[in-house]
Structures are given as C-alpha cells and as structure tokens.
Short mmCIF file of C-alpha atoms in Angstrom, two decimals:
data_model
loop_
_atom_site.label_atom_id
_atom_site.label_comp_id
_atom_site.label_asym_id
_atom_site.label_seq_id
_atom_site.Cartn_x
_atom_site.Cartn_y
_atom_site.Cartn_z
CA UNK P 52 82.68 -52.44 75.26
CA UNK P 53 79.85 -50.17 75.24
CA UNK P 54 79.83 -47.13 72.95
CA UNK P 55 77.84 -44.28 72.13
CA UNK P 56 76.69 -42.76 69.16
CA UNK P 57 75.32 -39.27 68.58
CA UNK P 58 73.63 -38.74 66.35
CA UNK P 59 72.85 -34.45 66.30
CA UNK P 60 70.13 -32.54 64.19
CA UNK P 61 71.68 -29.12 63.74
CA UNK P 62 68.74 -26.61 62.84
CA UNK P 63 69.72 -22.94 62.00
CA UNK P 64 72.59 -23.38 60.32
CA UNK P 65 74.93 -20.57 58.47
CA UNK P 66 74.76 -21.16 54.24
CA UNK P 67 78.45 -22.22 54.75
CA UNK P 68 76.87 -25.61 55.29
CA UNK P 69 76.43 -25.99 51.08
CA UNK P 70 80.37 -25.24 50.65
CA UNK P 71 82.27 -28.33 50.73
CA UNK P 72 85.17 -27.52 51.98
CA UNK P 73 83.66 -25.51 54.77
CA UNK P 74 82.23 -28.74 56.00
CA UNK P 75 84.78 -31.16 55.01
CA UNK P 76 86.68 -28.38 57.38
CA UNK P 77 84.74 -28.77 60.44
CA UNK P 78 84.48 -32.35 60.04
CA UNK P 79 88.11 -32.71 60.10
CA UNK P 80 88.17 -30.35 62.91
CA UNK P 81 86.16 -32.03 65.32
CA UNK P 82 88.16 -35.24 64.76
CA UNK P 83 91.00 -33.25 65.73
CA UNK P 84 89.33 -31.33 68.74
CA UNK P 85 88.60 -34.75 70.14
CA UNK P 86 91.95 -35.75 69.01
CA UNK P 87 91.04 -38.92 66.80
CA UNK P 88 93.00 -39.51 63.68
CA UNK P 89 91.30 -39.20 60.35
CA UNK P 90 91.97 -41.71 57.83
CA UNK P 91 90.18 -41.01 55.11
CA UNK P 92 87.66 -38.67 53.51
CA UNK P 93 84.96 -39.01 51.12
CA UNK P 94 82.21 -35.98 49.57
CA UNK P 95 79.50 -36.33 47.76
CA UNK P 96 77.27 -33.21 46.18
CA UNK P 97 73.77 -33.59 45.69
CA UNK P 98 71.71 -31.78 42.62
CA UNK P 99 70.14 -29.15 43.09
CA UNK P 100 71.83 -28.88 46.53
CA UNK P 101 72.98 -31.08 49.66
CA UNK P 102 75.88 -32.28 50.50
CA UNK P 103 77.55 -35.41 52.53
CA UNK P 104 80.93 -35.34 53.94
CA UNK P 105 82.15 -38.35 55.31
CA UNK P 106 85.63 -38.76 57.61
CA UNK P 107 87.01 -41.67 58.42
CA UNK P 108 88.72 -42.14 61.78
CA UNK P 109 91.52 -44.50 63.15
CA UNK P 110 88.61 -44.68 66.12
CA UNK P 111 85.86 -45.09 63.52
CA UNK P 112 83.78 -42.35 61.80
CA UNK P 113 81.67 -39.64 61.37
CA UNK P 114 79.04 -38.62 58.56
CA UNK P 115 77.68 -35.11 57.86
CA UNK P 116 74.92 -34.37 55.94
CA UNK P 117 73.07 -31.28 54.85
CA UNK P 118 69.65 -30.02 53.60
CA UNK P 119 70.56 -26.61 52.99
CA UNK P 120 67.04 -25.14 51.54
CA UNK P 121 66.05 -26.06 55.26
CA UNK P 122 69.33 -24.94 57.39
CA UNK P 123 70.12 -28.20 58.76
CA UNK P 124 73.31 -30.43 58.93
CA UNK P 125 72.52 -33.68 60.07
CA UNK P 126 75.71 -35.07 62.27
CA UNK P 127 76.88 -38.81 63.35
CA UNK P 128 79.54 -39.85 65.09
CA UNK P 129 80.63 -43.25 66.02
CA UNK P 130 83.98 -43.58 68.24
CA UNK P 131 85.30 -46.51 69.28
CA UNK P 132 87.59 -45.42 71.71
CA UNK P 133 85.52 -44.74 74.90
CA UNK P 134 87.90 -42.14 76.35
CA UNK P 135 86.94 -39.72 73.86
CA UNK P 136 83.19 -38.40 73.85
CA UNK P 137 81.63 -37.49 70.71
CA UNK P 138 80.17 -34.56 71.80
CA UNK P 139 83.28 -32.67 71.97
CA UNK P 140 83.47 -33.25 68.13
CA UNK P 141 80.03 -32.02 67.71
CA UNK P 142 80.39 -29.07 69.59
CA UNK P 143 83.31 -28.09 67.17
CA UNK P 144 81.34 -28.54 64.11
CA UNK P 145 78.54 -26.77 65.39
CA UNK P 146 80.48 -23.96 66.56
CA UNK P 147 82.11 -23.70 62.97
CA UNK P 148 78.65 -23.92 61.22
CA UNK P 149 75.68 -23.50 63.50
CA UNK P 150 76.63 -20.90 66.20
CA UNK P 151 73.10 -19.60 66.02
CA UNK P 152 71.70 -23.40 65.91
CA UNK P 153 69.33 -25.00 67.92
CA UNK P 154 71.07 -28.75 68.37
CA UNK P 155 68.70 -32.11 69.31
CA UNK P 156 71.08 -34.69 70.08
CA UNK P 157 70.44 -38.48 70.70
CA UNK P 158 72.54 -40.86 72.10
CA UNK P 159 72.88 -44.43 70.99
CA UNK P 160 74.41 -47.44 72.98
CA UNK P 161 76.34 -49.95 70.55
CA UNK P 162 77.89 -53.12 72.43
CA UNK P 163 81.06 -54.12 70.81
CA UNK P 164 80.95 -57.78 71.93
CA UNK P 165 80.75 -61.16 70.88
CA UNK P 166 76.84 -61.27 71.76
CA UNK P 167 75.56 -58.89 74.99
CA UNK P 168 75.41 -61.54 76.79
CA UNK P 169 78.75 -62.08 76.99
CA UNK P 170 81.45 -60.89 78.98
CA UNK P 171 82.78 -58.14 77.22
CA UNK P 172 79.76 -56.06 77.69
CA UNK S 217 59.89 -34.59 56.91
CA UNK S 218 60.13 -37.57 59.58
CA UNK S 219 62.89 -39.64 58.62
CA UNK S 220 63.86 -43.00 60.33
CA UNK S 221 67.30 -44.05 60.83
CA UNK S 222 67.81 -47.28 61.46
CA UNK S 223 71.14 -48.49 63.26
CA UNK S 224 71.52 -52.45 63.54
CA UNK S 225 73.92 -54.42 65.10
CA UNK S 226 74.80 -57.26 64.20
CA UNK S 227 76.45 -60.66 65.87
CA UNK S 228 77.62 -63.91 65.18
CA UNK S 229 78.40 -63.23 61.05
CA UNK S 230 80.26 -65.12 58.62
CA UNK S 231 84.00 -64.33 57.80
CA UNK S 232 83.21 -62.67 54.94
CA UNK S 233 82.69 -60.03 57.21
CA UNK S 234 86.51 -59.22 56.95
CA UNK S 235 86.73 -59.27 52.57
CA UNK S 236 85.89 -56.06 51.45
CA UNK S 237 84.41 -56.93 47.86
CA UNK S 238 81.79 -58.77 50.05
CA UNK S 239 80.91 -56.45 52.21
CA UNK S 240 80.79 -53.78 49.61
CA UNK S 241 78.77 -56.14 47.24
CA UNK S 242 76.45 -56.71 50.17
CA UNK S 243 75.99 -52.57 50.69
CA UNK S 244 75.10 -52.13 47.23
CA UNK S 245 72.87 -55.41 47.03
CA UNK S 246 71.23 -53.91 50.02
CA UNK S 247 70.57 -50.75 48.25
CA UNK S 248 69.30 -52.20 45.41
CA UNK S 249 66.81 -54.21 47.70
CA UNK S 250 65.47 -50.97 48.79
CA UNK S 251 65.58 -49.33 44.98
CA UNK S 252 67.96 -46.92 46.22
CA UNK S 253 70.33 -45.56 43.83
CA UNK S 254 74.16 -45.20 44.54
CA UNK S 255 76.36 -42.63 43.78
CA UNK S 256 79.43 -43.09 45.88
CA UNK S 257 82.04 -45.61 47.33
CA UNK S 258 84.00 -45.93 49.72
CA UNK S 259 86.39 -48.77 51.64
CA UNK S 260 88.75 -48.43 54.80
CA UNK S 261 90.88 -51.21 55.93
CA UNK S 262 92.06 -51.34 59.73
CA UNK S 263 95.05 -52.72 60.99
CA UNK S 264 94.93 -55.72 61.98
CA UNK S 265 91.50 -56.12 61.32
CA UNK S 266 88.23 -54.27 60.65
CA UNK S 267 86.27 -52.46 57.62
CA UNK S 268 84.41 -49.31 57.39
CA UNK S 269 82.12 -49.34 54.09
CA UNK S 270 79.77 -46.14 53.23
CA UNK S 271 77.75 -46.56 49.99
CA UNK S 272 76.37 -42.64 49.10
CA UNK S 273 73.09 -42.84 47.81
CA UNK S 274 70.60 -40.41 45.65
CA UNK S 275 68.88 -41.04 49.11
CA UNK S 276 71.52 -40.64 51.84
CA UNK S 277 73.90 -43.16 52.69
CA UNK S 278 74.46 -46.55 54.64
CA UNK S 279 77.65 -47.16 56.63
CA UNK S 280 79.22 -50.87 57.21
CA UNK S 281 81.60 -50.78 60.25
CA UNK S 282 82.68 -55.20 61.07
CA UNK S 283 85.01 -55.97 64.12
CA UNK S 284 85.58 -59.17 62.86
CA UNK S 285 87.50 -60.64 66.05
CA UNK S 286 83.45 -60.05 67.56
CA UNK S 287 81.87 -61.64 64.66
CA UNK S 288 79.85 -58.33 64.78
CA UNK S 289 78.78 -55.89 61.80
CA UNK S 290 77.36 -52.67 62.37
CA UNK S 291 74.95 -51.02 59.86
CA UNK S 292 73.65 -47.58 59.88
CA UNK S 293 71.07 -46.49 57.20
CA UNK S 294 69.62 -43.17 56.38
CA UNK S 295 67.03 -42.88 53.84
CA UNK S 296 65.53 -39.49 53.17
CA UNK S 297 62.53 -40.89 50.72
CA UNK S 298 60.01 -41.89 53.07
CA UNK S 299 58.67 -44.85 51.07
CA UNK S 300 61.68 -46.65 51.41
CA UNK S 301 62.49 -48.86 54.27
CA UNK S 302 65.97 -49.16 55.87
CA UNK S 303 64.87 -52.67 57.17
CA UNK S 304 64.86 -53.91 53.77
CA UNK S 305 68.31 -52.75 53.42
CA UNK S 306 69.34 -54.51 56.57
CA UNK S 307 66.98 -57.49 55.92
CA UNK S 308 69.08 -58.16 52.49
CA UNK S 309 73.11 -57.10 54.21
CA UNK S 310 71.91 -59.77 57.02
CA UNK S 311 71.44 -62.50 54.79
CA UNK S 312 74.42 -62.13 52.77
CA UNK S 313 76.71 -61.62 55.55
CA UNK S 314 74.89 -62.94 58.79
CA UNK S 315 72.25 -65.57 58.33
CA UNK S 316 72.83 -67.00 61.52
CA UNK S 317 73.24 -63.93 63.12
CA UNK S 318 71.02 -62.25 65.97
CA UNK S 319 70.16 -58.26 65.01
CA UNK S 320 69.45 -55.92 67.35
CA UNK S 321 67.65 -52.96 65.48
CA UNK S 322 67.70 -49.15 67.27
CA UNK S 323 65.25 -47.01 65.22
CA UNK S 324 65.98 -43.23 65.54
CA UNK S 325 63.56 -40.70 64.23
CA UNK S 326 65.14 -37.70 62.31
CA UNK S 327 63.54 -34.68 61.00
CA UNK S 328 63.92 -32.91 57.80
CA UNK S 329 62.18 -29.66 58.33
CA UNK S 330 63.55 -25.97 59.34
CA UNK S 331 62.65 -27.04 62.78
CA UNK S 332 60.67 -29.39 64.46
CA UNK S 333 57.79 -26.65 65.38
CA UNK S 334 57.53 -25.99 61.81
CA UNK S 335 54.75 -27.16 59.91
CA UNK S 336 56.95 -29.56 57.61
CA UNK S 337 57.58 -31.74 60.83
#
C-alpha cells in the first residue's frame, strides 16, 4: 500500500495558533472533516511560546506545530487509509487558523509493505 | 531557519517492534543520541497490532508508527536546532530495533521564517 504524507508549512497565521485549545480544536476537526477517528491526544507548550498538538487517529496521525513569533503552524498528516486524502484535513485546519495563509505543501510516498519490492506495493 | 525533516522507513525489524517499552526506550535513546532533550510521552496501541510513539522534545518531536505484520517501522523526526542531526536519531532507533533492516531515508526541507522570501529563510 502506498500512502501519502503531507506535510504543510502554514505562513500567515491568526495568533489563535498560541491557544491550545484553538489548535487542539482544528486538529480534531480535520480528523473529523476527513472522517478518521481520533484516538488519542497529546499537547505540549513550549517556553516562551510554541506549541505542539498531537492527535492520534484509528488511521494513524497527525502533528501540529507552531512558531508563533513567526505566524506559522507547521502541519503533518499521515493516513493510512488511502480512501481518505489528507488534504481535506489540512484544508480544515487552515481554514480554522490560517484563512489569510499562504500554504506550501509537500507530499510524501510511504510504502506500507514487507520490502518495495514486494508485492504489496 | 532551514530545517530538515527527515522521514525513514524502515523494513525487515525485529519483533520488538510490537513491545511498547522498547520502542519507547528506543525514541528516547534516539534522542539522547542526538542530545535532544524530552519533554513529553506518548504510546497508542492498535488493535490487533501496531504502535504509534511521539517523544516531544525541547527541539520538536519524533514520531514511531510499526506495522508489525510488515516488519516495517516508520520514523519521522523534526529538529528545529540546526546543529542537530535527525540521522543520528534514526542511526541509533535502527540499531536497537532494525539492525538487519534496509532504511529508506526521504529528507524534507522546512522553513522557520515568516515566509520563505523573508530574509530569515
């Protein structure tokens, strides 16, 4: 199985991006937009500022992270279920937190396989 | 600031993959490899099988995601001082859990500035 990993750079973000439960909010609301089943949540606050939310799915996970003094909310999002595309979650988080943003996404191909050269590729 | 994120797959690892004390003690050992520091912890179990480990560091984070029936371990690791090096991380998780293993390494740069035309880029 082939999947894909985004990982998006969020620039221009709103300050709501250094309150913790906004995030932890638009984490969990991506999951949902994408419909994938959180499991589990973890936050961690960073002195003097920064935060990183992480949510963990039935269908794998996603990390946010934040550098507030420059706007920008670093998103990843792994999904093991190839029927659902990560992009729709980060569209939801960036429309929660970055409406203004500028967004550089890249895409990363993980094999989920014994070795590639195998026949589950 | 150019960080590098380094995302490594890796096959053919030892059971262990599938006991969470090991895999966490191998997140942390990798940490301390790098001279990271760690300030968070977290563990999800899948049904039947499967882990998800994320270690929160002073520097970021590193995320341990195993489909054991693959013999496969996926590491992602995101460190935002520069004179650290995520291989070292991986180098160190590799040998405890996957000695035999073959890694495929996917570097993916990342940058920490207000955005990328900016003169911290």
């Amino acid at each position: 199985m082939l999947m894909m990993q985004v990982l998006a750079d969020a620039y221009h973000c709103e300050p709501s991006i250094e309150d913790s439960d906004a995030l932890m909010a638009a984490a969990v609301a991506g999951a949902a937009a994408v419909g994938a089943t959180v499991v589990g949540e973890s936050t961690v606050r960073y002195v003097p500022h920064g935060l990183t939310v992480a949510v963990f799915l039935a269908e794998s996970h996603l990390v946010l992270t934040t550098w507030p003094e420059h706007r920008l909310l670093l998103i990843d999002v792994l999904l093991c279920n190839p029927e659902m595309d990560p992009d729709v979650v980060i569209d939801e988080i960036v429309r929660r937190l970055c409406p203004a943003g500028e967004v550089v996404r890249q895409r990363i191909p993980r094999r989920i396989a014994d070795w590639p050269s195998g026949a589950d590729v």
